[in-house]
Short mmCIF file of C-alpha atoms in Angstrom, two decimals:
data_model
loop_
_atom_site.label_atom_id
_atom_site.label_comp_id
_atom_site.label_asym_id
_atom_site.label_seq_id
_atom_site.Cartn_x
_atom_site.Cartn_y
_atom_site.Cartn_z
CA MET A 1 -54.58 4.03 -47.43
CA THR A 2 -54.62 2.15 -50.99
CA GLN A 3 -52.27 2.32 -53.92
CA PRO A 4 -53.46 5.14 -56.33
CA ILE A 5 -54.45 3.65 -59.60
CA SER A 6 -55.37 5.56 -62.97
CA ALA A 7 -57.77 4.80 -65.40
CA TRP A 8 -57.14 6.08 -68.79
CA ILE A 9 -60.60 6.38 -70.56
CA LEU A 10 -60.58 7.11 -74.74
CA GLY A 11 -62.39 9.80 -75.86
CA ASN A 12 -64.82 6.64 -77.93
CA GLN A 13 -65.42 5.06 -74.69
CA LEU A 14 -67.28 7.37 -72.59
CA LEU A 15 -69.42 4.95 -70.69
CA SER A 16 -71.12 5.77 -67.58
CA GLU A 17 -69.98 2.40 -66.35
CA HIS A 18 -66.51 2.03 -67.78
CA HIS A 19 -64.76 -1.29 -67.09
CA ALA A 20 -61.64 0.75 -66.58
CA PHE A 21 -62.80 2.73 -63.09
CA LEU A 22 -64.87 -0.01 -61.88
CA THR A 23 -62.22 -2.61 -61.87
CA ALA A 24 -60.03 0.07 -60.28
CA GLU A 25 -62.90 0.01 -57.50
CA GLU A 26 -62.67 -3.32 -56.71
CA SER A 27 -59.37 -2.67 -55.10
CA THR A 28 -59.16 0.84 -54.57
CA ALA A 29 -60.86 3.84 -53.02
CA LYS A 30 -62.38 6.22 -55.28
CA GLU A 31 -60.46 8.88 -53.99
CA ASP A 32 -57.60 6.92 -54.69
CA ILE A 33 -58.85 6.58 -58.72
CA ARG A 34 -57.32 9.26 -60.89
CA VAL A 35 -59.39 9.03 -64.31
CA LEU A 36 -57.48 10.33 -67.16
CA LEU A 37 -58.94 11.76 -70.69
CA VAL A 38 -56.52 12.86 -73.42
CA GLU A 39 -57.04 15.46 -76.36
CA SER A 40 -54.56 14.64 -78.79
CA GLN A 41 -53.95 17.84 -80.93
CA HIS A 42 -52.07 15.59 -83.28
CA LEU A 43 -55.29 13.44 -83.98
CA LEU A 44 -57.02 16.87 -84.44
CA LYS A 45 -54.74 18.33 -86.99
CA HIS A 46 -53.45 15.40 -89.15
CA ARG A 47 -56.41 12.86 -89.17
CA PRO A 48 -59.25 14.18 -91.81
CA SER A 49 -62.57 14.13 -89.87
CA HIS A 50 -65.94 15.93 -90.25
CA PRO A 51 -66.15 19.45 -88.30
CA SER A 52 -69.07 17.92 -86.48
CA LYS A 53 -67.38 14.31 -85.38
CA LEU A 54 -64.63 16.54 -84.03
CA ILE A 55 -67.26 18.89 -81.69
CA LEU A 56 -68.97 15.95 -80.78
CA LEU A 57 -65.80 13.92 -79.71
CA LEU A 58 -64.47 16.77 -77.95
CA SER A 59 -67.85 18.16 -75.97
CA ALA A 60 -68.84 14.97 -75.24
CA MET A 61 -65.27 14.14 -73.56
CA ARG A 62 -65.01 17.17 -71.76
CA HIS A 63 -68.85 17.11 -70.44
CA TYR A 64 -68.09 13.10 -69.43
CA ALA A 65 -65.21 14.70 -67.12
CA ALA A 66 -67.44 17.23 -65.59
CA ALA A 67 -69.71 14.03 -64.81
CA LEU A 68 -66.91 12.23 -63.27
CA GLU A 69 -65.80 15.01 -61.02
CA ASN A 70 -69.88 15.39 -59.96
CA ALA A 71 -69.77 11.87 -58.94
CA GLY A 72 -66.62 12.03 -56.79
CA TYR A 73 -63.93 10.87 -59.31
CA ARG A 74 -60.73 12.88 -59.64
CA VAL A 75 -60.14 13.36 -63.39
CA ASP A 76 -56.86 14.50 -65.49
CA TYR A 77 -58.24 15.89 -68.25
CA ARG A 78 -55.15 16.68 -70.57
CA GLN A 79 -54.91 18.42 -74.25
CA ALA A 80 -51.07 17.24 -75.45
CA PRO A 81 -49.42 16.84 -78.62
CA SER A 82 -50.10 13.14 -78.52
CA PHE A 83 -51.61 10.70 -76.74
CA LEU A 84 -48.13 9.01 -75.24
CA ILE A 85 -47.03 12.53 -74.56
CA GLY A 86 -50.74 13.04 -72.54
CA ILE A 87 -50.09 9.47 -71.03
CA GLN A 88 -46.67 10.13 -69.93
CA GLY A 89 -47.25 13.63 -68.44
CA HIS A 90 -49.98 12.21 -66.38
CA LEU A 91 -47.90 9.12 -64.87
CA LYS A 92 -45.06 11.77 -64.15
CA SER A 93 -47.64 14.10 -62.41
CA HIS A 94 -49.47 10.98 -60.38
CA ASN A 95 -47.17 8.39 -60.50
CA PRO A 96 -49.75 5.62 -59.91
CA SER A 97 -49.22 2.24 -58.97
CA ARG A 98 -51.29 0.94 -62.08
CA LEU A 99 -52.80 2.21 -65.49
CA LEU A 100 -55.72 0.63 -66.44
CA SER A 101 -57.35 1.03 -69.90
CA MET A 102 -60.36 -1.01 -71.52
CA ALA A 103 -59.14 -2.42 -74.98
CA ALA A 104 -59.69 0.26 -77.89
CA SER A 105 -62.03 -0.72 -80.69
CA ASP A 106 -59.68 -0.24 -83.30
CA TYR A 107 -56.68 -2.27 -84.57
CA ALA A 108 -54.22 0.46 -84.52
CA GLY A 109 -55.57 1.88 -80.88
CA ARG A 110 -54.81 -1.58 -79.46
CA ARG A 111 -51.59 -1.72 -80.74
CA PHE A 112 -50.74 1.37 -78.94
CA GLN A 113 -52.06 0.31 -75.94
CA GLU A 114 -50.67 -3.68 -76.13
CA THR A 115 -47.64 -2.50 -77.56
CA THR A 116 -46.38 1.28 -77.58
CA LEU A 117 -47.40 2.14 -74.01
CA PRO A 118 -45.48 -0.53 -72.50
CA GLU A 119 -42.21 0.09 -73.98
CA LYS A 120 -42.44 3.81 -73.42
CA THR A 121 -43.29 3.55 -69.98
CA SER A 122 -42.20 1.69 -67.03
CA LEU A 123 -45.70 1.08 -65.22
CA PRO A 124 -47.53 -1.84 -65.18
CA ILE A 125 -50.58 -1.46 -67.69
CA ASP A 126 -53.59 -3.54 -67.46
CA ILE A 127 -55.33 -3.66 -70.90
CA LEU A 128 -59.51 -5.18 -69.80
CA PRO A 129 -61.55 -6.51 -72.33
CA ASN A 130 -63.60 -4.34 -74.44
CA ARG A 131 -67.29 -4.25 -72.55
CA GLN A 132 -68.66 -1.48 -75.56
CA PHE A 133 -69.74 -4.38 -77.79
CA LEU A 134 -72.01 -7.45 -76.64
CA THR A 135 -69.53 -9.75 -78.50
CA GLY A 136 -66.95 -8.59 -75.93
CA ARG A 137 -69.06 -10.61 -73.23
CA TYR A 138 -70.45 -13.22 -75.71
CA ASN A 139 -68.60 -14.68 -78.99
CA PRO A 140 -71.05 -16.87 -80.73
CA TYR A 141 -67.60 -18.12 -82.49
CA PRO A 142 -64.64 -17.56 -80.40
CA GLN A 143 -62.09 -19.80 -82.65
CA PRO A 144 -63.64 -18.65 -86.14
CA ASP A 145 -62.48 -21.22 -89.48
CA PRO A 146 -60.34 -18.79 -91.54
CA GLY A 147 -61.88 -19.98 -94.50
CA LYS A 148 -65.47 -20.12 -93.65
CA GLN A 149 -68.29 -18.01 -94.36
CA TYR A 150 -69.88 -16.92 -91.45
CA ILE A 151 -73.55 -15.74 -92.17
CA MET A 152 -75.12 -12.71 -90.63
CA GLU A 153 -78.39 -14.22 -89.86
CA TYR A 154 -77.24 -16.98 -88.18
CA PHE A 155 -74.69 -14.70 -85.95
CA TYR A 156 -77.58 -12.71 -85.24
CA ARG A 157 -80.20 -15.36 -84.01
CA ASP A 158 -77.24 -16.87 -81.55
CA LEU A 159 -77.09 -13.47 -79.77
CA ARG A 160 -80.88 -12.89 -79.48
CA LYS A 161 -80.99 -16.31 -77.81
CA HIS A 162 -77.87 -15.77 -75.72
CA PHE A 163 -79.18 -11.72 -74.65
CA GLN A 164 -82.83 -13.63 -74.79
CA VAL A 165 -83.89 -10.40 -77.19
CA LEU A 166 -87.14 -10.82 -78.89
CA VAL A 167 -87.50 -14.47 -77.84
CA ASP A 168 -90.14 -16.35 -76.06
CA GLY A 169 -88.97 -18.45 -72.90
CA GLU A 170 -87.85 -21.52 -75.26
CA GLY A 171 -85.44 -19.32 -77.69
CA GLU A 172 -88.11 -19.10 -80.20
CA PRO A 173 -88.66 -16.09 -81.89
CA THR A 174 -91.45 -13.49 -80.55
CA GLY A 175 -94.17 -13.58 -83.02
CA GLY A 176 -92.99 -16.87 -84.96
CA GLU A 177 -90.37 -15.36 -87.33
CA TRP A 178 -86.55 -14.20 -86.69
CA ASN A 179 -86.47 -11.97 -90.04
CA TYR A 180 -89.26 -9.62 -91.10
CA ASP A 181 -87.25 -8.09 -94.02
CA GLN A 182 -89.94 -8.71 -96.72
CA LYS A 183 -92.01 -6.42 -94.40
CA ASN A 184 -89.49 -3.83 -94.72
CA ARG A 185 -89.07 -2.53 -98.37
CA GLU A 186 -91.54 -0.28 -98.95
CA SER A 187 -91.14 3.02 -100.69
CA LEU A 188 -91.79 6.23 -99.23
CA PRO A 189 -95.50 7.55 -99.90
CA SER A 190 -95.27 11.23 -100.85
CA ASP A 191 -97.48 12.38 -98.47
CA ILE A 192 -96.43 10.81 -95.45
CA HIS A 193 -95.23 12.93 -92.40
CA ILE A 194 -91.43 12.79 -91.42
CA PRO A 195 -90.74 14.00 -87.95
CA PRO A 196 -87.04 15.46 -88.01
CA PRO A 197 -84.95 13.96 -85.14
CA LEU A 198 -84.27 16.12 -81.79
CA THR A 199 -81.50 18.28 -82.00
CA PHE A 200 -79.55 20.30 -78.96
CA SER A 201 -78.32 23.87 -79.02
CA PRO A 202 -74.55 24.26 -77.87
CA ASP A 203 -74.15 25.07 -74.12
CA GLU A 204 -70.96 26.79 -72.50
CA ILE A 205 -68.54 23.95 -73.24
CA THR A 206 -69.42 22.94 -76.82
CA GLN A 207 -69.39 26.71 -77.53
CA GLU A 208 -66.02 26.55 -76.09
CA VAL A 209 -64.88 23.64 -78.26
CA ILE A 210 -66.54 25.13 -81.53
CA ALA A 211 -64.22 28.44 -80.99
CA GLN A 212 -61.13 26.04 -80.14
CA LEU A 213 -61.69 24.07 -83.53
CA SER A 214 -62.79 27.00 -85.93
CA PRO A 215 -59.51 27.88 -86.87
CA LEU A 216 -58.53 24.29 -87.69
CA ILE A 217 -61.28 23.39 -90.38
CA ASP A 218 -62.84 24.45 -92.92
CA PRO A 219 -65.89 25.69 -93.30
CA PRO A 220 -65.43 27.40 -89.52
CA ALA A 221 -66.98 25.30 -86.95
CA GLU A 222 -69.26 28.48 -86.11
CA GLU A 223 -70.92 27.75 -89.55
CA ILE A 224 -72.05 24.16 -89.21
CA GLY A 225 -74.90 24.29 -86.95
CA PHE A 226 -73.99 21.77 -84.98
CA ALA A 227 -77.13 20.55 -82.84
CA LEU A 228 -75.89 16.74 -81.47
CA ALA A 229 -75.95 15.32 -78.00
CA VAL A 230 -73.15 15.61 -76.40
CA THR A 231 -74.08 14.31 -72.65
CA HIS A 232 -75.56 10.66 -71.54
CA HIS A 233 -79.12 12.58 -70.61
CA GLN A 234 -79.27 14.11 -74.57
CA ALA A 235 -78.45 11.14 -76.12
CA GLU A 236 -81.05 9.46 -73.95
CA LYS A 237 -83.58 11.74 -74.76
CA ALA A 238 -82.60 11.16 -78.63
CA LEU A 239 -83.49 7.43 -78.42
CA GLU A 240 -86.64 8.31 -76.43
CA ASP A 241 -87.83 10.88 -79.34
CA PHE A 242 -86.87 8.21 -81.85
CA ILE A 243 -89.09 5.61 -80.01
CA LYS A 244 -91.85 7.51 -80.02
CA HIS A 245 -91.90 9.35 -83.04
CA ARG A 246 -89.97 7.21 -85.84
CA LEU A 247 -89.31 3.90 -85.06
CA ALA A 248 -93.03 2.45 -86.17
CA GLU A 249 -92.70 3.62 -89.37
CA PHE A 250 -88.49 2.25 -89.21
CA GLY A 251 -89.59 -1.09 -90.50
CA PRO A 252 -91.54 -0.56 -93.65
CA TYR A 253 -89.23 2.53 -94.86
CA GLU A 254 -85.64 1.56 -93.45
CA ASP A 255 -84.73 1.14 -97.45
CA ALA A 256 -86.58 4.24 -99.02
CA MET A 257 -84.44 7.48 -99.91
CA THR A 258 -85.80 11.14 -100.50
CA SER A 259 -84.85 14.56 -101.19
CA ARG A 260 -87.26 15.37 -98.31
CA SER A 261 -85.47 14.43 -95.13
CA MET A 262 -81.83 12.97 -94.45
CA VAL A 263 -82.86 10.59 -91.67
CA ILE A 264 -86.49 10.02 -92.63
CA PHE A 265 -87.53 7.40 -89.72
CA HIS A 266 -83.97 5.97 -89.08
CA SER A 267 -82.68 6.52 -85.41
CA HIS A 268 -79.85 9.03 -85.74
CA LEU A 269 -78.08 7.37 -82.83
CA SER A 270 -74.97 5.62 -84.38
CA PRO A 271 -72.75 8.52 -83.24
CA TYR A 272 -73.91 8.14 -79.78
CA LEU A 273 -73.30 4.44 -79.62
CA ASN A 274 -69.99 4.63 -81.02
CA ILE A 275 -68.55 6.69 -78.71
CA GLY A 276 -70.40 5.33 -75.68
CA LEU A 277 -73.32 7.75 -74.60
CA LEU A 278 -75.57 4.85 -75.38
CA THR A 279 -74.94 1.21 -75.14
CA PRO A 280 -76.13 -1.31 -77.36
CA LEU A 281 -78.22 -3.52 -74.82
CA GLN A 282 -79.33 -0.11 -73.40
CA VAL A 283 -80.93 0.73 -77.16
CA ILE A 284 -82.10 -2.84 -77.59
CA ARG A 285 -84.11 -3.09 -74.29
CA ALA A 286 -85.93 0.18 -74.92
CA VAL A 287 -87.09 -0.92 -78.30
CA GLU A 288 -87.92 -4.52 -77.14
CA THR A 289 -90.01 -2.69 -74.37
CA ALA A 290 -91.86 -0.29 -76.87
CA TYR A 291 -93.03 -3.49 -78.84
CA LYS A 292 -93.87 -5.05 -75.69
CA ARG A 293 -96.46 -2.23 -75.01
CA GLY A 294 -98.10 -2.07 -78.22
CA GLU A 295 -96.38 0.87 -79.46
CA VAL A 296 -94.42 -0.21 -82.65
CA PRO A 297 -95.04 -3.28 -84.73
CA ILE A 298 -92.91 -6.36 -84.47
CA HIS A 299 -91.20 -5.61 -88.08
CA SER A 300 -90.07 -2.39 -87.30
CA ALA A 301 -88.77 -3.72 -83.73
CA GLU A 302 -86.97 -6.51 -84.96
CA GLY A 303 -86.00 -4.63 -88.34
CA PHE A 304 -84.01 -1.72 -85.92
CA ILE A 305 -82.61 -4.48 -83.46
CA ARG A 306 -81.23 -6.34 -86.56
CA GLN A 307 -79.58 -3.41 -87.13
CA VAL A 308 -77.77 -3.01 -83.69
CA LEU A 309 -77.56 -6.81 -82.37
CA GLY A 310 -77.15 -8.23 -85.88
CA TRP A 311 -75.44 -5.50 -88.26
CA ARG A 312 -73.37 -3.91 -85.68
CA GLU A 313 -72.21 -6.47 -83.71
CA PHE A 314 -71.28 -8.63 -87.00
CA MET A 315 -69.01 -5.72 -88.46
CA TYR A 316 -67.08 -5.46 -84.71
CA TRP A 317 -66.63 -9.30 -85.06
CA GLN A 318 -65.65 -9.47 -88.68
CA TYR A 319 -63.60 -6.48 -88.08
CA TRP A 320 -61.11 -8.37 -85.64
CA ARG A 321 -61.31 -11.60 -87.15
CA GLY A 322 -60.30 -9.77 -90.47
CA MET A 323 -57.71 -7.55 -89.56
CA PRO A 324 -55.22 -6.28 -90.62
CA GLU A 325 -55.48 -8.16 -93.80
CA LEU A 326 -59.16 -7.11 -94.48
CA LYS A 327 -58.09 -3.43 -94.72
CA GLU A 328 -56.38 -4.48 -97.98
CA GLY A 329 -58.92 -6.05 -99.92
CA ASN A 330 -59.48 -5.57 -103.62
CA HIS A 331 -61.13 -8.37 -105.18
CA TRP A 332 -62.19 -6.78 -108.32
CA TYR A 333 -58.64 -5.27 -108.96
CA ALA A 334 -60.50 -1.54 -108.39
CA ARG A 335 -57.56 0.87 -109.66
CA HIS A 336 -59.55 4.34 -110.35
CA ARG A 337 -59.02 7.64 -108.48
CA LEU A 338 -62.32 8.58 -106.15
CA PRO A 339 -63.80 11.33 -108.30
CA ASP A 340 -63.43 14.80 -107.15
CA PHE A 341 -67.60 15.18 -106.61
CA PHE A 342 -67.25 13.04 -103.92
CA TRP A 343 -65.53 15.97 -102.08
CA ASN A 344 -67.44 18.95 -103.76
CA GLY A 345 -71.34 17.19 -104.09
CA GLU A 346 -70.98 18.81 -107.92
CA THR A 347 -72.54 16.04 -110.23
CA LYS A 348 -75.53 15.62 -112.44
CA LEU A 349 -76.48 12.27 -111.28
CA ASN A 350 -79.12 13.50 -108.68
CA CYS A 351 -78.81 10.59 -106.38
CA LEU A 352 -75.55 11.38 -105.54
CA ARG A 353 -75.65 15.00 -105.76
CA GLU A 354 -78.32 14.56 -103.00
CA ALA A 355 -76.41 12.31 -100.74
CA LEU A 356 -73.15 13.53 -101.13
CA GLY A 357 -74.55 17.00 -100.21
CA ARG A 358 -75.76 15.43 -96.59
CA ALA A 359 -72.55 13.44 -96.22
CA LEU A 360 -70.48 16.56 -96.66
CA SER A 361 -72.49 19.10 -94.77
CA ASN A 362 -74.00 16.76 -92.36
CA GLY A 363 -71.68 14.12 -91.88
CA TYR A 364 -74.48 11.57 -92.24
CA ASN A 365 -76.42 9.11 -94.57
CA HIS A 366 -78.45 6.26 -93.38
CA HIS A 367 -77.46 3.49 -94.42
CA ILE A 368 -78.80 2.73 -97.71
CA GLU A 369 -77.73 5.35 -99.05
CA ARG A 370 -74.17 4.70 -98.20
CA LEU A 371 -74.56 0.75 -99.70
CA MET A 372 -76.96 1.12 -102.95
CA LEU A 373 -75.81 5.04 -103.76
CA LEU A 374 -72.08 6.09 -102.88
CA SER A 375 -70.76 2.30 -102.53
CA ASN A 376 -72.54 0.67 -105.25
CA PHE A 377 -71.27 3.49 -107.66
CA CYS A 378 -67.82 3.00 -106.26
CA THR A 379 -67.80 -0.84 -106.88
CA LEU A 380 -69.60 -0.26 -110.39
CA ALA A 381 -66.94 2.23 -111.49
CA GLY A 382 -63.59 0.39 -110.36
CA ILE A 383 -62.51 2.89 -107.42
CA HIS A 384 -59.87 2.02 -105.93
CA PRO A 385 -60.63 0.66 -102.26
CA PRO A 386 -58.43 2.35 -99.94
CA GLU A 387 -59.75 5.75 -101.39
CA VAL A 388 -63.27 4.69 -100.82
CA LEU A 389 -62.55 3.71 -97.47
CA ASP A 390 -60.41 7.13 -96.69
CA TRP A 391 -63.69 9.46 -98.03
CA PHE A 392 -65.99 7.29 -95.81
CA MET A 393 -63.50 7.75 -92.58
CA ALA A 394 -63.05 11.54 -93.44
CA THR A 395 -66.66 12.23 -93.89
CA TYR A 396 -69.13 10.70 -91.30
CA ILE A 397 -69.80 11.45 -87.81
CA ASP A 398 -69.99 7.78 -86.75
CA ALA A 399 -67.19 6.71 -88.50
CA TYR A 400 -64.18 4.69 -86.69
CA PRO A 401 -62.18 1.77 -88.30
CA TRP A 402 -63.97 -1.17 -86.62
CA VAL A 403 -66.83 -0.15 -88.44
CA MET A 404 -66.12 1.65 -91.68
CA VAL A 405 -63.09 -0.94 -92.62
CA PRO A 406 -65.62 -4.40 -92.91
CA ASN A 407 -68.38 -2.26 -93.89
CA VAL A 408 -66.93 -0.58 -97.08
CA ILE A 409 -64.27 -3.05 -97.77
CA GLY A 410 -66.10 -5.90 -97.22
CA MET A 411 -70.19 -5.40 -97.38
CA GLY A 412 -70.06 -2.01 -99.47
CA LEU A 413 -67.36 -2.84 -101.96
CA HIS A 414 -67.26 -6.73 -101.92
CA ALA A 415 -63.64 -6.32 -102.18
CA ASP A 416 -62.91 -8.95 -99.40
CA GLY A 417 -64.12 -11.48 -102.26
CA GLY A 418 -67.10 -12.23 -99.90
CA VAL A 419 -65.61 -13.06 -96.27
CA ILE A 420 -68.37 -10.68 -94.97
CA GLY A 421 -71.23 -10.34 -97.53
CA THR A 422 -72.60 -13.13 -99.51
CA LYS A 423 -73.04 -11.16 -102.69
CA PRO A 424 -72.13 -7.97 -104.42
CA TYR A 425 -74.47 -5.05 -103.27
CA ILE A 426 -74.67 -3.56 -106.65
CA SER A 427 -77.63 -2.43 -108.74
CA SER A 428 -78.73 -0.53 -111.72
CA ALA A 429 -80.77 2.38 -111.65
CA ASN A 430 -83.82 0.29 -111.37
CA TYR A 431 -83.55 -0.14 -107.78
CA ILE A 432 -82.91 3.73 -107.04
CA GLN A 433 -85.93 4.76 -108.92
CA LYS A 434 -87.75 2.15 -106.97
CA MET A 435 -86.84 3.03 -103.42
CA SER A 436 -86.23 6.88 -103.94
CA ASP A 437 -87.72 10.00 -105.33
CA TYR A 438 -84.33 10.99 -107.07
CA CYS A 439 -84.41 10.12 -110.38
CA GLN A 440 -87.80 12.37 -110.88
CA ASN A 441 -85.42 15.51 -111.01
CA CYS A 442 -82.22 14.03 -112.63
CA GLY A 443 -80.39 14.77 -115.98
CA TYR A 444 -80.18 11.20 -116.61
CA ASP A 445 -83.03 8.63 -117.79
CA HIS A 446 -83.13 5.77 -115.41
CA ASN A 447 -84.97 3.88 -118.06
CA VAL A 448 -82.20 4.11 -120.68
CA ARG A 449 -79.42 1.63 -120.45
CA THR A 450 -77.02 3.16 -123.44
CA GLY A 451 -76.99 6.10 -125.36
CA GLU A 452 -77.15 10.12 -124.76
CA GLY A 453 -78.85 10.84 -121.45
CA ALA A 454 -78.55 7.17 -120.46
CA CYS A 455 -78.02 6.61 -116.14
CA PRO A 456 -74.26 6.32 -115.62
CA PHE A 457 -75.81 3.43 -112.86
CA ASN A 458 -77.48 1.51 -115.96
CA PHE A 459 -74.14 1.15 -118.05
CA LEU A 460 -72.00 0.56 -115.32
CA TYR A 461 -73.86 -2.22 -113.83
CA TRP A 462 -73.96 -3.85 -116.99
CA ASN A 463 -70.43 -3.25 -117.78
CA PHE A 464 -69.45 -4.35 -114.45
CA LEU A 465 -71.51 -8.17 -114.94
CA LEU A 466 -69.73 -8.31 -118.15
CA SER A 467 -66.21 -7.57 -116.85
CA HIS A 468 -66.71 -9.75 -114.07
CA GLN A 469 -69.04 -12.48 -115.08
CA ASP A 470 -66.59 -15.47 -114.86
CA ARG A 471 -65.88 -14.48 -110.98
CA LEU A 472 -69.49 -13.85 -110.45
CA ARG A 473 -70.80 -17.41 -111.56
CA ALA A 474 -69.02 -18.58 -108.59
CA ASN A 475 -71.70 -16.91 -106.72
CA PRO A 476 -74.84 -18.71 -106.52
CA ARG A 477 -76.36 -15.34 -105.32
CA MET A 478 -75.69 -13.50 -108.93
CA SER A 479 -77.00 -16.55 -111.30
CA LEU A 480 -80.25 -14.19 -111.68
CA SER A 481 -78.37 -11.24 -112.57
CA LEU A 482 -75.99 -12.88 -114.72
CA SER A 483 -78.90 -14.87 -116.59
CA ASN A 484 -79.98 -11.34 -117.74
CA LEU A 485 -76.79 -11.02 -119.79
CA ARG A 486 -78.66 -12.73 -122.33
CA HIS A 487 -80.61 -10.22 -122.98
CA LEU A 488 -77.79 -7.95 -124.40
CA ASN A 489 -76.86 -8.87 -128.31
CA ALA A 490 -73.29 -8.61 -129.14
CA GLN A 491 -74.30 -4.74 -130.20
CA GLU A 492 -75.51 -3.64 -126.82
CA ARG A 493 -72.76 -4.99 -124.86
CA LYS A 494 -70.05 -3.28 -127.14
CA ALA A 495 -72.03 -0.07 -126.29
CA VAL A 496 -72.37 -0.71 -122.67
CA GLN A 497 -68.74 -1.45 -122.70
CA LYS A 498 -67.56 1.74 -124.68
CA GLN A 499 -70.08 4.01 -122.77
CA ALA A 500 -68.86 2.76 -119.40
CA ASP A 501 -65.13 3.03 -120.35
CA HIS A 502 -65.86 6.97 -121.57
CA PHE A 503 -67.93 7.85 -118.27
CA ILE A 504 -64.79 6.57 -116.05
CA LYS A 505 -62.41 8.10 -118.16
CA GLN A 506 -64.10 11.72 -118.07
CA ILE A 507 -64.49 11.30 -113.90
CA THR A 508 -61.07 10.04 -113.49
CA GLU A 509 -59.20 12.51 -115.83
CA ALA A 510 -60.72 15.06 -114.28
CA THR A 511 -59.63 13.96 -111.06
CA ASN A 512 -56.26 13.46 -111.58
CA THR A 513 -55.65 16.69 -113.73
CA ASN A 514 -57.17 18.47 -110.47
CA HIS A 515 -54.96 16.52 -108.05
CA GLU A 516 -51.91 17.13 -110.62
CA MET A 517 -52.68 20.97 -110.22
CA GLU A 518 -52.92 20.73 -106.20
CA LYS A 519 -49.34 19.10 -106.10
CA ASN A 520 -47.91 22.11 -108.38
CA THR A 521 -48.90 24.56 -106.49
#
């Protein structure tokens, strides 16, 4: 008889072939392996999250537990006040010889595994390498230079060569180019058909989760229309649906925004990738196969693979390179409160009203709305980075620290000073008008820089350039934007700064007043 071993599976590591129980099987019979999953009530009650994210996590965990039991594993599924109490209860009940766990993807989770657990238990704990990311198997820069800026493009090319993705036998890119971004910046035609993503009706397990969570969230969980995949099989169906119906048009329209669709031709697969219902290489190979079969063009296949193999892996790598200091970045000395309309969607700016409405209702925006609307606005308006990060974490169904910290602090706000992104992603209303239909029904005029009816993105953009031009001059990628300041005479500069100051004062004073009222009541 072999020694019993326990494998603790985190709720966002629901891999069908999990490193922990596969490792346990190397030395222990399956019947002597106990798989532990813990629902932390503290996490549910005290960490703000979108209701759909909570339902997705709990339902996926419970479906995962059922699937493991059907596969012959013994599962201990616990609802406990905290992870620690749940684990301690499991150890007391089952007395395993070892506890295996795969390294958490976030800094706090890994500190808990490496520090708190050994201190609070007397059992040997093996923290296995994280295999949920491809950089957990191959790291292009295992010992990065602290002062060096690493470029995602070269990181991405290195991963493509290593994993043999869209490359020929000599390691050269399929189609002759590494990057097809120039073909992927088209605005959306008004008459194009946009297929909706696949949805799934809640089964009995999901309905039980919804009923359990309803007293904890507002609005009640029954009212949010939950329709996400909660099993590996459903997530695979969602992947197949994306490849069949939307991938071909993803490339040219990946930067487009429209009031007609939340997803457009994006995959809407990040919630599943981020909890292990899908794996990166599984998604990448499926897209690559579709290209090789002639079902999708190279610029769409490469553009999507770049999102997963390039951007996603690069963000994870940068997160672990930069934490914990990365979280504290505030390169522009931004200090203003996040406006209340980020929490209620009530703003005259139509583009923000559309994006915020979707985020608050559905927990989702595609990457350009997050970057070039929401983060862009917060950068230009000088919103304090921790408040922006807290909002992103609380709002999105795919939000986890490893992705939100580098994506918001680094790429979105450029608050890390350029460690992650090569330039600030800022723009005036001109970009929004070009890439969306939002400006058509807005109370502001995208063509006007200052004065009555001027779009705030315009005077905020020019005010940002004026306020930070000394720092921006150090970045060669900002030289063209800064050169355009010569077109503003002294009077126009004064008007830009005055209107920007007035607008920021308006939105922050209203926010401060509301927060003070809440505190007093």
